[in-house]
Amino acid sequence: MSAAIQDLISGYIDDSLSREQLQELSEWINFEPSNARQFASALLLHDRLRNHFIAHEEQAYQQIDASSLVAPAKASARQWRAHRQLAWATTACLVLVATLFFWQTLGARSASAAMRELNRIMIANDRSIDRTFEIAVETTSAPQGDRERTSPEHERPPKPSLDQAILDVRGARQFVLTRKTEQGDSFITGSNGVTSWAVRPDGPVRFSNDLTRFNRDLPGHECSLPINNLHDGLDALRTAYDLTLLPALTTDSVDDPSRRMVAVKKPGYRGPAEVEITYDSANGQIRKMRFVAMPYGVDNVTLTMTLVAERELPANHFDHQTHHAPLRRVEFE
């Protein structure tokens, strides 16, 4: 907005514009919608819009009544028409700005409510004991772009399918992921929070002090949203995703309702395109998570994690020794 336009708006607020200045301001307002928004915003900032509009209406009615008795001079008629046009423009601006403020306020309240619910879900997640999720893969697709050609994943052997895999989780750093190979053998990877490890169907058991050594078997590790670390994954939703709360879901149990939150990835961030969280509306406990177009090696997968059990697992459940024969050869990496 130029200084000349600012002077015209100030003059309009002070009711000191000439007929030519009123016409110039009216033409500027009607030139494009953004000018109308700036004009209305300026009036709102001066806290004069409502009072000025009411005064303008009263003045217009008085002029209309007078015109029925006495023919006004040509200059007065032109000035009245300019005032009337500007009054209509002011009305349109008021409606436009009020609409914008309504939707912005509504959106801000919705986002604030979603953020409060996310905080509640995170607190409930941190308080939870050991949990077991069942994974179901809905779709697998090749990503757009060059990730398939540049990723080292395409040089590695194919991963066992995640479909019907079982994921046990304790806290943020302990997990056991059990998948089945095409031959029906178990392929198990995990971490006890001190070491990470992999138990293949054949060959030695491998373990490492690097907790990320075997996390490539977990979807989301490439974008700091691993499915085994729900705390960090949920925390990533704060900045990288737009959150929306959906109404409570209709369930068979009236006393145990669920609610759903949908997180849509913002431009410029990595990760799944969408994350859907179904949770207990009473205590915030996660019941199901759905990841849409989650990066996983050279592919994108859409998968769901459904809570099937919540109980305290044995203390050594997340140690590799629990998942293989005692005499199995073990190698450190």
XYZ file of N, CA and C in Angstrom, residues 215-229 231-237 240-241 268-273 293-297 299:
108
model
N 17.385 -50.640 12.236
C 16.072 -49.988 12.203
C 15.540 -49.783 10.793
N 16.346 -50.135 9.771
C 15.827 -49.982 8.412
C 14.683 -50.960 8.127
N 14.500 -51.937 9.005
C 13.359 -52.839 8.842
C 12.061 -52.215 9.337
N 12.163 -51.041 9.950
C 10.984 -50.353 10.481
C 10.576 -49.214 9.551
N 9.370 -49.212 9.042
C 8.918 -48.080 8.226
C 8.987 -46.782 9.014
N 9.364 -45.711 8.322
C 9.400 -44.393 8.938
C 10.744 -43.974 9.468
N 11.721 -44.900 9.543
C 13.019 -44.509 10.095
C 13.714 -43.499 9.194
N 13.382 -43.495 7.906
C 14.021 -42.580 6.970
C 13.550 -41.142 7.141
N 12.429 -40.956 7.791
C 11.863 -39.613 7.925
C 11.590 -39.260 9.381
N 12.364 -39.870 10.305
C 12.264 -39.565 11.738
C 10.861 -39.799 12.281
N 10.180 -40.803 11.737
C 8.859 -41.145 12.234
C 8.737 -42.663 12.309
N 9.665 -43.331 13.036
C 9.632 -44.795 13.094
C 8.418 -45.288 13.868
N 7.840 -46.379 13.398
C 6.608 -46.856 14.029
C 6.861 -47.467 15.399
N 8.118 -47.791 15.721
C 8.399 -48.363 17.041
C 8.546 -47.299 18.116
N 8.818 -46.058 17.725
C 9.013 -44.966 18.674
C 7.853 -43.989 18.517
N 6.487 -41.966 20.591
C 6.645 -40.639 21.196
C 7.250 -39.665 20.194
N 8.385 -40.045 19.593
C 9.023 -39.159 18.622
C 8.156 -38.996 17.379
N 7.489 -40.081 16.986
C 6.627 -39.989 15.823
C 5.476 -39.026 16.028
N 4.845 -39.093 17.187
C 3.751 -38.176 17.487
C 4.252 -36.748 17.617
N 5.435 -36.587 18.195
C 6.000 -35.253 18.357
C 6.293 -34.615 17.005
N 6.677 -35.433 16.013
C 6.963 -34.906 14.677
C 5.719 -34.335 14.012
N 4.549 -34.785 14.441
C 3.312 -34.279 13.852
C 3.072 -32.817 14.195
N 5.320 -30.764 11.325
C 5.337 -31.187 9.920
C 3.954 -31.481 9.359
N 2.929 -31.443 10.191
C 1.598 -31.859 9.741
C 0.521 -30.881 10.196
N 7.217 -29.601 1.838
C 8.599 -29.396 2.253
C 9.084 -30.317 3.346
N 8.231 -31.179 3.853
C 8.616 -32.122 4.904
C 8.603 -33.549 4.355
N 9.419 -34.395 4.973
C 9.447 -35.802 4.602
C 8.518 -36.596 5.513
N 8.111 -37.754 5.004
C 7.260 -38.609 5.819
C 6.043 -39.071 5.050
N 5.188 -39.850 5.696
C 3.956 -40.298 5.043
C 3.064 -39.117 4.700
N 2.289 -39.277 3.636
C 1.413 -38.185 3.207
C 0.365 -37.868 4.266
N 1.161 -43.777 2.304
C 2.352 -43.504 1.495
C 3.575 -43.285 2.382
N 3.838 -44.233 3.254
C 4.992 -44.191 4.152
C 6.240 -44.678 3.412
N 7.337 -43.883 3.381
C 8.574 -44.365 2.765
C 9.086 -45.615 3.476
N 9.398 -46.634 2.682
C 9.894 -47.895 3.237
C 10.825 -48.519 2.210
N 12.126 -48.284 2.384
C 13.086 -48.757 1.400
C 12.872 -48.057 0.075
N 10.171 -48.383 -1.690
C 8.731 -48.301 -1.927
C 8.066 -47.300 -0.993
